[in-house]
């Protein structure tokens, strides 16, 4: 057992309360014993993976027993005939991906933190990533869950069956429930055939309008990109400083990926994408085929969250979603709310309308920032909702988005959420204060 201050925070940088105890179980039986001990002592219980969550979901905000799944980290089975992987929650996402790829299989969800985040955390948050555009999010791959309810009673839902419509869909409910409904100790994940070939294409545009127009009409050109990411000048400037590398920052970039099962198919899609981008005014197009060329392009994209934080006094991150056709209007509104002291920008998974909005303090003192930031956050989230979108596409509600959940859910729906929580966790001891009060 260890007691560590590090277990108070996650990537939202909210500092929670020091845990009563931090336990790192190595078996499901130990998890059960922890829950029984917590029940006896009437302690709250907060479960965490690698702490890479962005909204404070794993931050303890009451005196709680923290169960860290970091040592429950075995791949139990890669079952090729059944096309599933059975894993413990502490397995690193990128590690599972590498292991299944050796067998010609594919687990697509790829959050930006995939080399450090865990599958249990991905399930808790229903994580997405760039490849969600073609392949969907974590929930689309969870076939089975085993674990415990808060009082230590075991549950087993689904399994290796690829279809299952028996009863209410509790698996889907647990996925994305941010550790508030149950504790997961085993996950069965669907695997699909590994696309054997892929290439990445980066197109540089002079104007945002050209880049967005290209994105908006991509789907009618016989191309199914597995990712379509957008970065603007401010992102590129921050990445250049952060990576200490010169980058051409006077432009807007689309970073797309196409994949398939034959070199010919990928080549055809890439050629179509290249000529389509050029037709739409791309000044430059770069194609990356080798692993080194690909990671050079993705290094810039994947560092953006950290780079923007490093290059501002304060940063608030949102991950709103808008219907794809509204992206241009949404981004222009962000620009209209920016000034020399506060900058609002959007980057990321624009192929599916999932925009990482960053509100950056570049010139305000602490008091001014604390006054203006909530107003700007409110504006950003309300705008997304009013456009028919969502306040979060992949980072969840946790703590930071809790004040805004009502924008998505009327009072009846909020009441249903509270009722669901009360059925699963009548004493409100499981990650209390997250998602809803
Ligand atoms: C990303 C994280 C922030 O896509 O979700 O960079
Ligand atoms: Zn993202």
Short mmCIF file of C-alpha atoms and ligand atoms in Angstrom, two decimals:
data_model
loop_
_atom_site.label_atom_id
_atom_site.label_comp_id
_atom_site.label_asym_id
_atom_site.label_seq_id
_atom_site.Cartn_x
_atom_site.Cartn_y
_atom_site.Cartn_z
CA UNK A 1 0.00 0.00 0.00
CA UNK A 2 1.20 3.45 -0.74
CA UNK A 3 -0.06 6.90 0.08
CA UNK A 4 0.90 9.29 -2.60
CA UNK A 5 0.02 12.91 -3.22
CA UNK A 6 0.13 12.20 -6.97
CA UNK A 7 -3.17 10.36 -6.67
CA UNK A 8 -4.88 13.68 -5.98
CA UNK A 9 -4.87 14.96 -9.55
CA UNK A 10 -5.20 14.08 -13.23
CA UNK A 11 -4.54 15.97 -16.46
CA UNK A 12 -7.25 18.50 -15.57
CA UNK A 13 -4.75 19.69 -12.92
CA UNK A 14 -7.47 19.96 -10.30
CA UNK A 15 -5.95 19.16 -6.94
CA UNK A 16 -8.21 16.91 -4.89
CA UNK A 17 -8.12 15.70 -1.31
CA UNK A 18 -5.38 13.40 0.00
CA UNK A 19 -6.80 9.85 -0.04
CA UNK A 20 -7.42 7.91 3.18
CA UNK A 21 -5.46 5.14 1.52
CA UNK A 22 -4.19 4.33 -1.96
CA UNK A 23 -4.39 0.65 -2.84
CA UNK A 24 -2.94 -0.98 -5.95
CA UNK A 25 -4.59 -4.41 -6.10
CA UNK A 26 -3.02 -7.20 -8.13
CA UNK A 27 -6.07 -9.49 -8.25
CA UNK A 28 -9.85 -9.07 -8.55
CA UNK A 29 -10.17 -10.67 -5.11
CA UNK A 30 -8.09 -7.85 -3.65
CA UNK A 31 -10.44 -5.33 -5.30
CA UNK A 32 -13.36 -7.09 -3.65
CA UNK A 33 -11.58 -7.00 -0.27
CA UNK A 34 -10.95 -3.24 -0.70
CA UNK A 35 -14.65 -2.65 -1.39
CA UNK A 36 -15.69 -4.68 1.64
CA UNK A 37 -13.29 -2.71 3.82
CA UNK A 38 -14.64 0.56 2.40
CA UNK A 39 -18.21 -0.60 3.05
CA UNK A 40 -17.41 -1.49 6.64
CA UNK A 41 -15.81 1.90 7.24
CA UNK A 42 -18.35 3.78 5.10
CA UNK A 43 -15.51 5.22 3.02
CA UNK A 44 -15.97 6.69 -0.43
CA UNK A 45 -14.17 4.84 -3.23
CA UNK A 46 -12.44 6.42 -6.21
CA UNK A 47 -11.01 4.17 -8.92
CA UNK A 48 -8.29 5.38 -11.23
CA UNK A 49 -6.14 4.26 -14.14
CA UNK A 50 -3.17 6.33 -15.29
CA UNK A 51 -4.66 9.70 -14.31
CA UNK A 52 -4.67 11.06 -17.87
CA UNK A 53 -8.32 12.13 -17.71
CA UNK A 54 -8.99 15.73 -18.69
CA UNK A 55 -12.04 16.58 -16.55
CA UNK A 56 -11.15 15.53 -13.00
CA UNK A 57 -13.06 12.22 -13.15
CA UNK A 58 -10.43 10.38 -11.09
CA UNK A 59 -9.67 13.21 -8.65
CA UNK A 60 -10.81 12.40 -5.10
CA UNK A 61 -12.87 15.31 -3.75
CA UNK A 62 -13.95 13.66 -0.49
CA UNK A 63 -12.05 11.55 2.02
CA UNK A 64 -11.82 8.36 -0.04
CA UNK A 65 -10.10 5.07 -0.57
CA UNK A 66 -8.36 5.32 -3.94
CA UNK A 67 -8.10 2.05 -5.87
CA UNK A 68 -5.44 2.44 -8.55
CA UNK A 69 -5.64 -0.25 -11.24
CA UNK A 70 -2.00 0.24 -12.31
CA UNK A 71 -0.96 -3.28 -11.20
CA UNK A 72 -4.03 -5.03 -12.52
CA UNK A 73 -2.40 -4.80 -15.91
CA UNK A 74 -2.36 -8.18 -17.65
CA UNK A 75 -3.57 -9.04 -21.11
CA UNK A 76 -5.40 -12.24 -20.12
CA UNK A 77 -6.09 -13.51 -23.61
CA UNK A 78 -5.85 -12.57 -27.25
CA UNK A 79 -8.41 -14.99 -28.60
CA UNK A 80 -7.95 -15.07 -32.37
CA UNK A 81 -10.86 -17.38 -33.38
CA UNK A 82 -13.27 -15.34 -31.24
CA UNK A 83 -11.68 -12.04 -32.33
CA UNK A 84 -11.47 -10.59 -28.83
CA UNK A 85 -8.91 -9.50 -26.28
CA UNK A 86 -9.60 -10.05 -22.60
CA UNK A 87 -7.71 -7.52 -20.48
CA UNK A 88 -7.40 -6.19 -16.99
CA UNK A 89 -8.16 -2.46 -16.63
CA UNK A 90 -4.56 -1.33 -16.04
CA UNK A 91 -3.28 -2.41 -19.47
CA UNK A 92 -1.81 0.51 -21.42
CA UNK A 93 -3.90 1.12 -24.56
CA UNK A 94 -0.91 1.36 -26.93
CA UNK A 95 0.54 -1.87 -25.53
CA UNK A 96 -2.61 -3.85 -26.29
CA UNK A 97 -2.68 -2.33 -29.77
CA UNK A 98 0.91 -3.41 -30.48
CA UNK A 99 0.25 -6.93 -29.18
CA UNK A 100 -2.91 -7.52 -31.23
CA UNK A 101 -1.31 -6.01 -34.33
CA UNK A 102 1.39 -8.71 -34.15
CA UNK A 103 -1.47 -11.17 -34.70
CA UNK A 104 -2.99 -9.26 -37.65
CA UNK A 105 -5.79 -7.82 -35.51
CA UNK A 106 -6.74 -4.25 -34.68
CA UNK A 107 -8.05 -2.34 -31.66
CA UNK A 108 -8.66 1.13 -33.14
CA UNK A 109 -9.49 3.62 -30.32
CA UNK A 110 -6.44 5.90 -30.10
CA UNK A 111 -6.66 8.70 -27.51
CA UNK A 112 -3.78 11.18 -27.82
CA UNK A 113 -2.37 9.74 -24.56
CA UNK A 114 -2.38 6.14 -25.85
CA UNK A 115 1.19 5.42 -24.79
CA UNK A 116 0.37 6.15 -21.13
CA UNK A 117 -3.39 5.84 -20.66
CA UNK A 118 -5.11 2.61 -19.58
CA UNK A 119 -7.95 0.63 -21.10
CA UNK A 120 -9.88 0.82 -17.82
CA UNK A 121 -9.68 4.61 -17.95
CA UNK A 122 -10.70 4.54 -21.62
CA UNK A 123 -13.76 2.45 -20.70
CA UNK A 124 -14.62 4.72 -17.78
CA UNK A 125 -14.52 7.80 -20.02
CA UNK A 126 -15.60 6.16 -23.30
CA UNK A 127 -12.42 7.55 -24.86
CA UNK A 128 -12.17 8.44 -28.53
CA UNK A 129 -9.25 9.65 -30.65
CA UNK A 130 -8.46 10.57 -34.26
CA UNK A 131 -9.44 7.15 -35.64
CA UNK A 132 -12.94 7.46 -34.15
CA UNK A 133 -13.87 9.08 -37.47
CA UNK A 134 -13.84 5.71 -39.23
CA UNK A 135 -13.73 3.19 -36.41
CA UNK A 136 -15.81 4.60 -33.55
CA UNK A 137 -15.04 5.02 -29.86
CA UNK A 138 -14.26 2.70 -26.95
CA UNK A 139 -17.93 1.81 -26.36
CA UNK A 140 -18.13 0.31 -29.86
CA UNK A 141 -15.55 -2.33 -28.87
CA UNK A 142 -16.64 -3.39 -25.37
CA UNK A 143 -18.34 -6.80 -25.56
CA UNK A 144 -18.02 -7.80 -21.92
CA UNK A 145 -17.29 -6.42 -18.47
CA UNK A 146 -16.60 -8.12 -15.17
CA UNK A 147 -16.23 -6.36 -11.86
CA UNK A 148 -17.94 -5.47 -8.62
CA UNK A 149 -20.77 -3.26 -7.51
CA UNK A 150 -19.91 -0.85 -4.73
CA UNK A 151 -20.76 -3.32 -1.94
CA UNK A 152 -18.38 -5.95 -3.32
CA UNK A 153 -21.00 -8.11 -5.12
CA UNK A 154 -19.51 -9.40 -8.37
CA UNK A 155 -21.05 -8.82 -11.80
CA UNK A 156 -20.43 -10.30 -15.22
CA UNK A 157 -22.02 -8.68 -18.25
CA UNK A 158 -21.69 -9.92 -21.84
CA UNK A 159 -18.50 -11.71 -22.85
CA UNK A 160 -17.07 -13.04 -26.09
CA UNK A 161 -20.41 -12.97 -27.93
CA UNK A 162 -20.39 -10.32 -30.65
CA UNK A 163 -24.15 -9.76 -30.54
CA UNK A 164 -26.22 -9.50 -27.40
CA UNK A 165 -29.53 -7.73 -26.96
CA UNK A 166 -30.65 -9.47 -23.77
CA UNK A 167 -32.09 -6.98 -21.28
CA UNK A 168 -31.12 -3.37 -20.73
CA UNK A 169 -27.70 -2.50 -22.11
CA UNK A 170 -25.79 -2.17 -18.86
CA UNK A 171 -22.44 -2.50 -20.63
CA UNK A 172 -23.12 0.68 -22.57
CA UNK A 173 -24.27 2.36 -19.37
CA UNK A 174 -21.10 1.41 -17.48
CA UNK A 175 -18.89 2.53 -20.38
CA UNK A 176 -18.51 6.28 -19.91
CA UNK A 177 -19.92 6.23 -16.36
CA UNK A 178 -16.64 7.64 -15.02
CA UNK A 179 -16.31 5.22 -12.11
CA UNK A 180 -19.63 6.24 -10.56
CA UNK A 181 -21.65 3.04 -11.07
CA UNK A 182 -19.37 0.02 -10.68
CA UNK A 183 -15.76 -1.16 -10.54
CA UNK A 184 -14.41 -2.93 -13.59
CA UNK A 185 -11.76 -5.64 -13.24
CA UNK A 186 -11.94 -7.38 -16.62
CA UNK A 187 -12.81 -6.11 -20.10
CA UNK A 188 -13.53 -8.11 -23.24
CA UNK A 189 -12.79 -6.04 -26.32
CA UNK A 190 -13.80 -6.69 -29.89
CA UNK A 191 -10.92 -6.86 -32.37
CA UNK A 192 -11.23 -6.25 -36.09
CA UNK A 193 -8.93 -7.10 -39.02
CA UNK A 194 -5.79 -4.96 -39.10
CA UNK A 195 -5.70 -2.73 -42.16
CA UNK A 196 -2.34 -3.80 -43.57
CA UNK A 197 -1.54 -0.52 -45.28
CA UNK A 198 -2.00 3.12 -44.40
CA UNK A 199 -0.59 6.49 -45.23
CA UNK A 200 -0.92 9.95 -43.79
CA UNK A 201 -1.49 13.04 -45.87
CA UNK A 202 -1.00 16.56 -44.71
CA UNK A 203 -2.41 19.40 -46.74
CA UNK A 204 -1.52 23.02 -46.08
CA UNK A 205 -4.04 25.73 -46.89
CA UNK A 206 -3.72 29.48 -46.95
CA UNK A 207 -7.18 30.08 -45.47
CA UNK A 208 -9.28 28.37 -42.87
CA UNK A 209 -12.24 28.49 -45.26
CA UNK A 210 -10.38 26.39 -47.85
CA UNK A 211 -9.32 23.83 -45.26
CA UNK A 212 -12.84 23.53 -43.86
CA UNK A 213 -14.46 23.38 -47.28
CA UNK A 214 -12.14 20.49 -48.14
CA UNK A 215 -13.10 18.68 -44.96
CA UNK A 216 -16.81 19.27 -45.46
CA UNK A 217 -16.95 17.62 -48.85
CA UNK A 218 -14.44 14.83 -48.36
CA UNK A 219 -16.97 12.04 -47.99
CA UNK A 220 -18.36 12.35 -51.49
CA UNK A 221 -15.05 11.63 -53.19
CA UNK A 222 -14.61 7.88 -52.71
CA UNK A 223 -12.31 8.31 -49.72
CA UNK A 224 -13.04 7.07 -46.19
CA UNK A 225 -10.35 8.69 -44.04
CA UNK A 226 -9.61 6.98 -40.74
CA UNK A 227 -8.64 10.38 -39.34
CA UNK A 228 -9.12 14.00 -40.40
CA UNK A 229 -7.49 16.44 -38.00
CA UNK A 230 -7.23 20.22 -38.19
CA UNK A 231 -4.61 22.60 -36.80
CA UNK A 232 -4.35 26.37 -37.19
CA UNK A 233 -1.50 28.85 -36.98
CA UNK A 234 -1.65 29.30 -33.21
CA UNK A 235 -1.40 25.55 -32.70
CA UNK A 236 1.56 25.33 -35.04
CA UNK A 237 3.33 28.22 -33.32
CA UNK A 238 2.84 26.56 -29.92
CA UNK A 239 4.00 23.18 -31.27
CA UNK A 240 7.09 24.77 -32.84
CA UNK A 241 8.10 26.34 -29.52
CA UNK A 242 7.25 23.23 -27.51
CA UNK A 243 9.09 20.81 -29.80
CA UNK A 244 11.86 23.34 -30.39
CA UNK A 245 11.58 22.71 -34.13
CA UNK A 246 11.01 25.16 -36.94
CA UNK A 247 7.56 24.63 -38.48
CA UNK A 248 5.90 26.61 -41.22
CA UNK A 249 3.34 28.36 -39.06
CA UNK A 250 1.71 30.64 -41.61
CA UNK A 251 -1.01 28.23 -42.55
CA UNK A 252 -3.89 25.88 -41.73
CA UNK A 253 -3.37 22.17 -41.88
CA UNK A 254 -5.45 19.08 -42.42
CA UNK A 255 -3.82 15.85 -41.33
CA UNK A 256 -5.65 12.86 -42.78
CA UNK A 257 -5.05 9.16 -42.70
CA UNK A 258 -6.27 6.58 -45.18
CA UNK A 259 -5.94 2.85 -44.64
CA UNK A 260 -6.93 -0.40 -46.29
CA UNK A 261 -6.01 -3.99 -46.96
CA UNK A 262 -3.99 -3.54 -50.13
CA UNK A 263 -1.31 -1.10 -51.18
CA UNK A 264 -3.32 -0.38 -54.30
CA UNK A 265 -6.45 0.62 -52.38
CA UNK A 266 -4.50 2.93 -50.09
CA UNK A 267 -2.62 4.38 -53.07
CA UNK A 268 -5.90 5.10 -54.91
CA UNK A 269 -7.45 6.79 -51.84
CA UNK A 270 -4.27 8.80 -51.22
CA UNK A 271 -4.12 9.97 -54.84
CA UNK A 272 -7.77 10.99 -54.74
CA UNK A 273 -7.21 12.88 -51.51
CA UNK A 274 -4.11 14.63 -52.85
CA UNK A 275 -5.76 15.81 -56.05
CA UNK A 276 -8.92 16.79 -54.18
CA UNK A 277 -6.90 18.90 -51.70
CA UNK A 278 -5.00 20.56 -54.54
CA UNK A 279 -8.25 21.31 -56.35
CA UNK A 280 -9.45 23.04 -53.19
CA UNK A 281 -6.42 25.30 -53.02
CA UNK A 282 -3.87 23.31 -50.98
CA UNK A 283 -0.52 25.10 -51.26
CA UNK A 284 1.45 22.05 -50.27
CA UNK A 285 0.70 18.38 -49.71
CA UNK A 286 2.94 15.96 -47.91
CA UNK A 287 2.51 12.22 -47.91
CA UNK A 288 3.93 10.02 -45.17
CA UNK A 289 4.32 6.30 -45.79
CA UNK A 290 7.13 5.13 -43.52
CA UNK A 291 6.77 4.97 -39.72
CA UNK A 292 9.38 7.77 -39.38
CA UNK A 293 7.57 10.05 -41.83
CA UNK A 294 4.24 9.35 -40.14
CA UNK A 295 5.45 10.04 -36.62
CA UNK A 296 6.99 13.33 -37.80
CA UNK A 297 3.52 14.51 -38.84
CA UNK A 298 1.66 13.12 -35.82
CA UNK A 299 4.22 14.38 -33.30
CA UNK A 300 3.00 17.90 -34.01
CA UNK A 301 -0.67 16.97 -33.68
CA UNK A 302 -0.29 14.82 -30.58
CA UNK A 303 1.72 17.43 -28.64
CA UNK A 304 -0.85 20.21 -29.06
CA UNK A 305 -2.61 19.93 -25.71
CA UNK A 306 0.71 20.07 -23.83
CA UNK A 307 2.22 22.69 -26.17
CA UNK A 308 -0.69 25.12 -25.77
CA UNK A 309 -0.54 24.70 -22.01
CA UNK A 310 3.21 25.31 -21.94
CA UNK A 311 2.83 28.47 -24.02
CA UNK A 312 0.10 30.21 -22.04
CA UNK A 313 -0.40 31.44 -18.49
CA UNK A 314 -3.58 29.38 -18.04
CA UNK A 315 -5.48 27.03 -20.30
CA UNK A 316 -9.04 25.72 -20.19
CA UNK A 317 -9.71 22.77 -22.48
CA UNK A 318 -13.09 21.85 -23.88
CA UNK A 319 -13.91 19.07 -26.30
CA UNK A 320 -17.21 20.13 -27.75
CA UNK A 321 -18.91 18.52 -30.72
CA UNK A 322 -20.91 20.34 -33.36
CA UNK A 323 -22.64 18.94 -36.42
CA UNK A 324 -19.88 18.88 -39.06
CA UNK A 325 -21.50 21.55 -41.26
CA UNK A 326 -21.39 24.05 -38.37
CA UNK A 327 -17.62 23.85 -37.75
CA UNK A 328 -16.77 26.97 -39.76
CA UNK A 329 -19.28 29.16 -37.99
CA UNK A 330 -18.26 27.77 -34.61
CA UNK A 331 -14.54 28.49 -35.22
CA UNK A 332 -15.28 32.00 -36.47
CA UNK A 333 -17.17 32.71 -33.23
CA UNK A 334 -14.11 31.59 -31.23
CA UNK A 335 -12.01 34.08 -33.19
CA UNK A 336 -14.53 36.85 -32.54
CA UNK A 337 -14.25 36.26 -28.75
CA UNK A 338 -10.42 36.45 -28.78
CA UNK A 339 -8.38 39.52 -27.96
CA UNK A 340 -4.76 40.32 -27.12
CA UNK A 341 -5.11 38.92 -23.58
CA UNK A 342 -7.33 35.88 -24.14
CA UNK A 343 -7.16 33.61 -27.12
CA UNK A 344 -9.77 31.05 -28.12
CA UNK A 345 -8.89 28.45 -30.68
CA UNK A 346 -10.14 25.10 -31.91
CA UNK A 347 -8.19 22.14 -33.24
CA UNK A 348 -8.49 18.40 -33.44
CA UNK A 349 -10.94 15.84 -34.68
CA UNK A 350 -12.78 18.12 -37.04
CA UNK A 351 -13.68 15.25 -39.35
CA UNK A 352 -16.36 14.27 -36.84
CA UNK A 353 -16.99 17.79 -35.54
CA UNK A 354 -15.19 17.11 -32.24
CA UNK A 355 -13.33 20.35 -31.60
CA UNK A 356 -10.72 20.80 -28.89
CA UNK A 357 -11.49 24.36 -27.86
CA UNK A 358 -8.70 25.91 -25.85
CA UNK A 359 -9.23 29.15 -23.94
CA UNK A 360 -5.76 30.55 -23.33
CA UNK A 361 -4.71 33.27 -20.95
CA UNK A 362 -1.93 35.16 -22.68
CA UNK A 363 -2.03 38.44 -20.78
CA UNK A 364 -4.47 38.62 -17.87
CA UNK A 365 -3.61 38.58 -14.18
CA UNK A 366 -5.04 35.79 -12.05
CA UNK A 367 -8.08 37.71 -10.81
CA UNK A 368 -9.06 38.93 -14.29
CA UNK A 369 -8.65 35.42 -15.72
CA UNK A 370 -10.77 33.87 -12.97
CA UNK A 371 -13.51 36.36 -13.71
CA UNK A 372 -13.57 36.00 -17.47
CA UNK A 373 -12.81 32.31 -17.96
CA UNK A 374 -16.16 30.94 -16.69
CA UNK A 375 -18.05 33.39 -18.90
CA UNK A 376 -16.10 32.36 -21.97
CA UNK A 377 -16.49 28.66 -21.11
CA UNK A 378 -20.23 29.15 -20.76
CA UNK A 379 -20.35 30.92 -24.15
CA UNK A 380 -18.36 28.15 -25.85
CA UNK A 381 -20.45 25.31 -24.46
CA UNK A 382 -23.78 27.08 -25.02
CA UNK A 383 -22.82 27.83 -28.60
CA UNK A 384 -22.02 24.15 -29.25
CA UNK A 385 -25.32 23.03 -27.70
CA UNK A 386 -27.33 25.68 -29.54
CA UNK A 387 -25.83 24.43 -32.79
CA UNK A 388 -27.16 20.95 -32.02
CA UNK A 389 -23.88 19.68 -30.58
CA UNK A 390 -22.54 18.39 -27.29
CA UNK A 391 -20.46 19.81 -24.44
CA UNK A 392 -18.12 16.82 -24.60
CA UNK A 393 -17.18 14.31 -27.28
CA UNK A 394 -14.47 12.37 -25.51
CA UNK A 395 -13.26 13.80 -22.19
CA UNK A 396 -16.46 13.25 -20.19
CA UNK A 397 -18.15 15.37 -17.54
CA UNK A 398 -16.04 14.60 -14.44
CA UNK A 399 -15.87 17.73 -12.35
CA UNK A 400 -15.02 20.44 -14.83
CA UNK A 401 -18.07 20.02 -17.08
CA UNK A 402 -20.54 19.27 -14.28
CA UNK A 403 -21.83 22.85 -14.07
CA UNK A 404 -22.80 22.63 -17.74
CA UNK A 405 -24.47 19.20 -17.94
CA UNK A 406 -27.87 20.86 -17.62
CA UNK A 407 -27.27 22.38 -21.07
CA UNK A 408 -27.58 18.86 -22.49
CA UNK A 409 -30.16 17.36 -20.16
CA UNK A 410 -33.51 18.80 -19.07
CA UNK A 411 -34.66 18.44 -15.47
CA UNK A 412 -36.41 15.13 -16.16
CA UNK A 413 -33.27 13.67 -17.70
CA UNK A 414 -31.15 14.99 -14.81
CA UNK A 415 -33.60 13.27 -12.46
CA UNK A 416 -33.20 10.03 -14.40
CA UNK A 417 -29.40 10.33 -14.09
CA UNK A 418 -29.75 10.77 -10.31
CA UNK A 419 -32.12 7.82 -10.08
CA UNK A 420 -29.72 5.60 -12.04
CA UNK A 421 -26.86 6.59 -9.75
CA UNK A 422 -28.99 5.85 -6.67
CA UNK A 423 -29.92 2.38 -7.92
CA UNK A 424 -26.28 1.39 -8.52
CA UNK A 425 -24.81 3.22 -5.54
CA UNK A 426 -27.51 3.98 -2.93
CA UNK A 427 -25.05 5.37 -0.36
CA UNK A 428 -23.34 7.61 -2.93
CA UNK A 429 -19.88 6.30 -2.06
CA UNK A 430 -18.59 5.54 -5.54
CA UNK A 431 -16.67 8.49 -6.97
CA UNK A 432 -19.18 10.89 -5.40
CA UNK A 433 -19.63 14.36 -6.86
CA UNK A 434 -18.70 13.36 -10.41
CA UNK A 435 -21.03 13.88 -13.39
CA UNK A 436 -23.99 14.87 -11.15
CA UNK A 437 -24.58 15.83 -7.54
C1 LIG B 1 -6.34 15.36 -28.12
C2 LIG B 1 -6.79 15.20 -26.72
C3 LIG B 1 -6.73 16.47 -25.97
O1 LIG B 1 -7.00 14.87 -29.02
O2 LIG B 1 -8.05 14.61 -26.67
O3 LIG B 1 -5.28 15.98 -28.32
ZN1 LIG B 2 -8.94 14.40 -28.61
#
